[in-house]
Amino acid sequence: MGVYLSSPITTKKSQAGQNSKLRYGFTEMQGWRNSMEDAHICHLNFDSKKECSLFGIFDGHGGQQAALIAKKYFVNYLIKNKNFQKGNMEVALKETFIELDKFILSQEGKIEMFKLTHCKKNKKFAFIFLYQNNLNKLKIENQPFEQSDLQKIQAGCTANVVLIQKDIIYVANCGDSRTVLCQNGYGYELSEDHKPELPRERERIEKIGGIIEDGRINKSLNLSRSLGDPQLKNNPNYSLEEQLVIPVPDISKKKIKKEEDEFLLIACDGIWECMSQQQTITFVKEKIQDKKKTDLTKVLGQLFDKNLAQNTNQIYGCDNMSAILVLFQQ
């Protein structure tokens, strides 16, 4: 089976919400890809006591499993984090990324990934754990499922998470999904894409023997940070934070300027690679004709349609597309 479909799936899935401070719209579209590998979280009133909202894009690769795990568990890991409870948001976000990655890389996490994908359409699967010769065996409807099958799960995902607490924006990023702020009509990156060619990333990768060629690590992944991707995090001589690919997010912090800041666009690389960043922000801004009434999900849908490639011979516009548009209420 090829990477692309014979014709794109342009059906869009959306959700939206608002409170006194924010309006948001989320939209995703499978496009030309054989499957949808993106996932997201949108929690407008994530923690009412702390006045927090939480949004995130998880762009999967090698399957949707890691992105689905991130979607399912990120909130639980964050809200239980002691630093989050104390209000230390930057530390809490970093710890949440790392702890979630440890779970994804664990056997328990891999079994959960298998369950999420294989039980999605077939709820008949029954999972039974048997201990034989100190090995954790799994049977599905009495058919043996070996640990070697779990090792075949090599999925990973980006994670770009935005936590808004009162008038402070925290952006935690791992990978090449991106958050851009529209301020007085201009786009400003609140996250940096993690590519192997970046000097600080290259130094870490080459230090442990990795090779960067054509923008990829060991002829594999074109990202230097991600969740999942166990095949690039298996050097026993180095910690999780020193591997070829690491789950450690960069975190930025910004105070909202009510008179200047208009909206955030949180999106996978399938959005940012089609037009320049400023062209994308300008397109979105022009479509928001009424800040209180414009359907933000339709704005994103129009952006997707504009970016969609006419055919798969084009370099860009063939990827999954997912984005969250967060509008600041003035």
Coordinates of C-alpha atoms in Angstrom, one line a residue:
M1 CA 0.0 0.0 0.0
G2 CA 1.3 3.4 -0.9
V3 CA 1.5 6.5 1.3
Y4 CA -1.2 8.3 -0.5
L5 CA -4.8 7.7 -1.5
S6 CA -6.0 7.9 -5.1
S7 CA -8.1 10.9 -4.1
P8 CA -8.1 13.0 -0.9
I9 CA -10.5 12.7 1.9
T10 CA -11.6 16.3 2.4
T11 CA -14.3 15.6 5.1
K12 CA -13.5 17.8 8.1
K13 CA -14.0 17.0 11.8
S14 CA -14.3 20.0 14.1
Q15 CA -15.1 21.2 17.6
A16 CA -15.4 24.7 19.1
G17 CA -16.0 26.4 22.4
Q18 CA -15.8 29.7 24.3
N19 CA -15.7 31.3 27.7
S20 CA -15.4 34.9 28.8
K21 CA -11.7 35.1 27.7
L22 CA -11.2 32.8 24.8
R23 CA -12.9 31.4 21.7
Y24 CA -11.5 28.4 19.9
G25 CA -12.1 26.3 16.9
F26 CA -10.4 23.0 16.0
T27 CA -10.5 21.3 12.6
E28 CA -8.7 18.3 11.1
M29 CA -8.7 16.7 7.7
Q30 CA -7.1 13.5 6.5
G31 CA -6.3 14.7 3.0
W32 CA -4.2 12.6 0.7
R33 CA -2.7 10.4 3.4
N34 CA -3.8 6.7 3.8
S35 CA -4.7 7.3 7.4
M36 CA -5.2 10.1 9.9
E37 CA -2.2 10.2 12.3
D38 CA -2.9 13.5 14.1
A39 CA -4.6 13.9 17.5
H40 CA -5.4 16.9 19.7
I41 CA -6.7 18.1 23.0
C42 CA -8.9 21.2 23.6
H43 CA -9.9 21.9 27.2
L44 CA -11.3 25.4 27.5
N45 CA -11.8 25.1 31.3
F46 CA -9.0 22.8 32.1
D47 CA -8.7 23.8 35.7
S48 CA -11.2 26.4 36.8
K49 CA -9.5 27.1 40.1
K50 CA -6.3 28.1 38.4
E51 CA -8.2 29.7 35.4
C52 CA -6.4 27.4 32.9
S53 CA -7.2 26.4 29.4
L54 CA -5.2 23.7 27.6
F55 CA -4.8 23.0 23.9
G56 CA -2.4 20.6 22.0
I57 CA -1.6 19.1 18.7
F58 CA 0.1 15.7 18.4
D59 CA 1.3 14.9 14.9
G60 CA 1.9 11.2 14.6
H61 CA 4.4 9.3 12.5
G62 CA 4.8 5.6 12.0
G63 CA 1.2 5.2 13.0
Q64 CA -1.3 7.1 15.1
Q65 CA -0.6 5.1 18.3
A66 CA 1.7 7.5 20.1
A67 CA -0.5 10.5 19.2
L68 CA -3.6 8.7 20.6
I69 CA -1.7 7.9 23.8
A70 CA -0.7 11.5 24.2
K71 CA -4.3 12.6 23.6
K72 CA -5.7 10.1 26.1
Y73 CA -3.2 10.6 28.9
F74 CA -1.6 14.1 28.7
V75 CA -4.2 15.8 30.8
N76 CA -4.1 13.1 33.6
Y77 CA -0.3 13.4 33.8
L78 CA -0.3 17.1 34.0
I79 CA -3.2 17.6 36.5
K80 CA -1.6 15.0 38.9
N81 CA 1.8 16.7 38.6
K82 CA 2.9 18.2 41.9
N83 CA 4.5 21.2 40.3
F84 CA 1.3 21.9 38.4
Q85 CA -0.6 21.8 41.7
K86 CA 1.9 24.3 43.1
G87 CA 1.6 26.6 40.1
N88 CA 5.0 25.9 38.7
M89 CA 3.7 25.5 35.2
E90 CA 7.0 25.4 33.2
V91 CA 8.5 22.7 35.4
A92 CA 5.1 20.8 35.3
L93 CA 4.9 20.8 31.5
K94 CA 8.5 19.6 31.2
E95 CA 7.9 16.8 33.7
T96 CA 4.7 15.8 32.0
F97 CA 6.3 15.4 28.6
I98 CA 9.0 13.2 30.0
E99 CA 6.8 11.0 32.2
L100 CA 4.3 10.6 29.3
D101 CA 7.2 9.5 27.1
K102 CA 8.4 7.0 29.6
F103 CA 4.9 5.5 29.6
I104 CA 4.8 5.4 25.8
L105 CA 8.1 3.6 25.7
S106 CA 7.2 1.1 28.4
Q107 CA 5.7 -2.4 27.8
E108 CA 2.4 -1.2 29.4
G109 CA 2.4 1.8 27.0
K110 CA 3.0 -0.4 24.0
I111 CA 0.1 -2.7 25.0
E112 CA -2.1 0.3 25.4
M113 CA -1.1 1.6 22.0
F114 CA -2.0 -1.8 20.5
K115 CA -5.3 -1.8 22.3
L116 CA -6.2 1.7 21.1
T117 CA -5.6 0.9 17.5
H118 CA -6.8 -2.6 17.3
C119 CA -9.9 -2.1 19.4
K120 CA -10.9 1.1 17.8
K121 CA -13.1 -0.7 15.2
N122 CA -13.4 -4.1 16.7
K123 CA -14.5 -4.2 20.4
K124 CA -14.5 -8.0 20.5
F125 CA -10.8 -8.2 21.5
A126 CA -10.3 -9.5 25.0
F127 CA -6.9 -9.0 26.6
I128 CA -5.5 -11.5 29.1
F129 CA -2.1 -11.3 30.7
L130 CA -0.3 -14.5 31.5
Y131 CA 3.0 -14.9 33.3
Q132 CA 5.1 -17.7 31.9
N133 CA 8.8 -18.0 32.6
N134 CA 8.8 -14.5 34.0
L135 CA 7.7 -13.1 30.7
N136 CA 4.5 -11.0 30.3
K137 CA 2.5 -12.8 27.6
L138 CA -0.6 -11.4 25.9
K139 CA -3.4 -13.4 24.3
I140 CA -6.1 -12.0 22.2
E141 CA -9.2 -14.2 22.0
N142 CA -6.9 -17.1 23.0
Q143 CA -4.5 -16.5 20.2
P144 CA -0.9 -15.9 21.3
F145 CA 0.5 -12.5 20.8
E146 CA 4.2 -12.4 21.4
Q147 CA 6.3 -9.7 22.9
S148 CA 8.1 -9.4 19.6
D149 CA 4.9 -8.1 18.1
L150 CA 4.9 -5.3 20.7
Q151 CA 8.4 -4.4 19.7
K152 CA 7.2 -3.8 16.2
I153 CA 5.4 -0.7 17.4
Q154 CA 7.7 2.1 16.6
A155 CA 5.3 5.0 16.5
G156 CA 6.1 8.5 17.6
C157 CA 4.5 12.0 17.6
T158 CA 5.2 15.6 18.0
A159 CA 3.7 17.5 20.9
N160 CA 2.9 21.2 20.8
V161 CA 0.9 22.1 23.9
V162 CA -0.4 25.5 24.9
L163 CA -1.4 26.2 28.5
I164 CA -3.1 29.6 29.1
Q165 CA -3.4 30.6 32.8
K166 CA -5.2 33.9 33.3
D167 CA -3.1 36.2 31.1
I168 CA 0.0 34.1 30.7
I169 CA 0.6 31.8 27.7
Y170 CA 2.9 28.8 28.1
V171 CA 3.9 26.9 25.0
A172 CA 5.7 23.5 25.4
N173 CA 7.0 22.1 22.2
C174 CA 8.6 18.8 21.1
G175 CA 9.0 18.3 17.4
D176 CA 7.9 20.5 14.4
S177 CA 4.3 21.3 15.2
R178 CA 4.1 25.0 15.8
T179 CA 2.3 27.8 17.7
V180 CA 2.3 31.2 16.2
L181 CA 0.9 34.4 17.8
C182 CA -0.9 37.0 15.7
Q183 CA 0.0 40.4 17.1
N184 CA -1.2 43.4 15.3
G185 CA -1.5 41.4 12.2
Y186 CA 2.0 39.9 12.3
G187 CA 2.9 36.3 13.1
Y188 CA 5.4 35.6 15.9
E189 CA 6.6 32.1 16.6
L190 CA 6.1 30.9 20.2
S191 CA 7.9 27.6 19.5
E192 CA 10.9 26.5 17.5
D193 CA 10.8 23.5 15.2
H194 CA 13.1 20.8 16.4
K195 CA 15.2 19.7 13.4
P196 CA 18.4 17.7 13.5
E197 CA 20.4 20.4 11.7
L198 CA 20.0 22.9 14.6
P199 CA 23.4 23.3 16.2
R200 CA 22.3 22.3 19.7
E201 CA 20.4 19.3 18.4
R202 CA 23.3 18.3 16.1
E203 CA 25.8 18.4 18.9
R204 CA 23.7 16.0 21.1
I205 CA 23.0 13.6 18.2
E206 CA 26.6 13.4 17.0
K207 CA 27.9 13.1 20.5
I208 CA 26.3 9.7 20.9
G209 CA 27.2 8.5 17.4
G210 CA 24.2 9.6 15.4
I211 CA 24.5 10.5 11.7
I212 CA 22.5 13.3 10.2
E213 CA 22.0 12.9 6.5
D214 CA 19.4 14.7 4.3
G215 CA 17.8 16.1 7.4
R216 CA 17.2 12.7 9.0
I217 CA 18.8 11.0 11.9
N218 CA 20.4 7.6 10.9
K219 CA 18.3 7.8 7.7
S220 CA 15.2 7.6 9.8
L221 CA 13.3 10.5 11.5
N222 CA 13.5 14.1 10.4
L223 CA 12.8 15.4 14.0
S224 CA 15.3 15.7 16.9
R225 CA 12.6 15.7 19.6
S226 CA 9.4 13.7 19.9
L227 CA 7.3 11.4 22.1
G228 CA 7.7 7.7 21.3
D229 CA 10.1 6.5 18.6
P230 CA 11.7 3.8 20.8
Q231 CA 14.2 2.8 18.1
L232 CA 15.9 6.2 18.5
K233 CA 15.9 6.2 22.3
N234 CA 17.5 2.8 23.1
N235 CA 21.2 3.7 23.8
P236 CA 21.8 2.1 27.3
N237 CA 24.8 4.4 28.0
Y238 CA 22.7 7.6 27.9
S239 CA 19.7 8.9 29.8
L240 CA 16.4 9.6 28.1
E241 CA 17.3 13.2 27.9
E242 CA 20.5 12.5 26.0
Q243 CA 19.3 10.1 23.3
L244 CA 19.3 10.7 19.6
V245 CA 15.7 11.9 19.9
I246 CA 14.5 13.3 23.2
P247 CA 11.1 14.1 24.7
V248 CA 12.3 17.3 26.5
P249 CA 10.2 20.3 25.4
D250 CA 11.3 23.8 24.9
I251 CA 9.0 26.1 26.8
S252 CA 8.2 29.7 26.1
K253 CA 6.2 32.1 28.3
K254 CA 4.4 35.2 27.3
K255 CA 2.0 37.7 28.9
I256 CA -1.1 38.4 26.8
K257 CA -1.3 42.1 25.6
K258 CA -5.0 42.7 25.2
E259 CA -4.6 45.6 22.8
E260 CA -2.1 43.8 20.5
D261 CA -2.5 40.1 20.7
E262 CA -5.3 38.7 18.5
F263 CA -5.1 34.9 18.2
L264 CA -2.9 31.8 18.4
L265 CA -2.7 29.3 15.6
I266 CA -1.5 25.9 16.8
A267 CA -0.9 23.5 13.9
C268 CA 0.9 20.5 12.6
D269 CA 3.7 21.0 10.0
G270 CA 1.2 20.0 7.3
I271 CA -0.1 23.6 7.7
W272 CA 3.1 25.6 8.0
E273 CA 4.9 24.0 5.1
C274 CA 2.3 25.1 2.4
M275 CA 2.6 28.9 2.8
S276 CA 4.9 31.2 4.6
Q277 CA 4.1 31.7 8.2
Q278 CA 3.1 35.3 7.6
Q279 CA 0.9 34.4 4.6
T280 CA -0.9 31.8 6.8
I281 CA -1.5 34.3 9.6
T282 CA -2.7 36.9 7.1
F283 CA -5.1 34.5 5.5
V284 CA -6.6 33.5 8.8
K285 CA -6.9 37.1 10.0
E286 CA -8.7 38.2 6.9
K287 CA -11.2 35.4 7.3
I288 CA -12.1 36.5 10.8
Q289 CA -14.6 39.2 9.9
D290 CA -16.4 39.2 13.2
K291 CA -14.4 38.3 16.3
K292 CA -17.5 37.3 18.2
K293 CA -19.5 35.5 15.5
T294 CA -17.1 34.1 12.8
D295 CA -17.0 30.3 12.8
L296 CA -13.4 29.6 13.6
T297 CA -13.7 25.9 12.5
K298 CA -14.7 27.1 9.0
V299 CA -11.8 29.5 8.9
L300 CA -9.5 26.5 9.4
G301 CA -11.4 24.5 6.8
Q302 CA -10.9 27.2 4.3
L303 CA -7.2 27.3 5.1
F304 CA -7.0 23.5 4.6
D305 CA -8.8 23.7 1.3
K306 CA -6.3 26.4 0.1
N307 CA -3.3 24.3 1.2
L308 CA -4.5 21.0 -0.2
A309 CA -2.4 19.8 -3.1
Q310 CA -4.1 19.2 -6.5
N311 CA -2.3 15.9 -6.8
T312 CA 0.4 13.9 -5.0
N313 CA 3.1 15.0 -7.4
Q314 CA 3.2 18.3 -5.5
I315 CA 5.8 18.7 -2.8
Y316 CA 3.5 20.2 -0.2
G317 CA -0.2 19.9 0.7
C318 CA -0.4 16.1 0.8
D319 CA -0.1 15.7 4.6
N320 CA -2.7 15.3 7.3
M321 CA -3.9 18.7 8.4
S322 CA -5.0 19.7 11.9
A323 CA -5.1 23.0 13.7
I324 CA -6.5 24.9 16.7
L325 CA -7.4 28.6 16.4
V326 CA -7.6 30.4 19.7
L327 CA -9.0 33.9 19.6
F328 CA -8.6 36.3 22.5
Q329 CA -11.8 37.9 23.6
Q330 CA -11.3 41.7 23.9

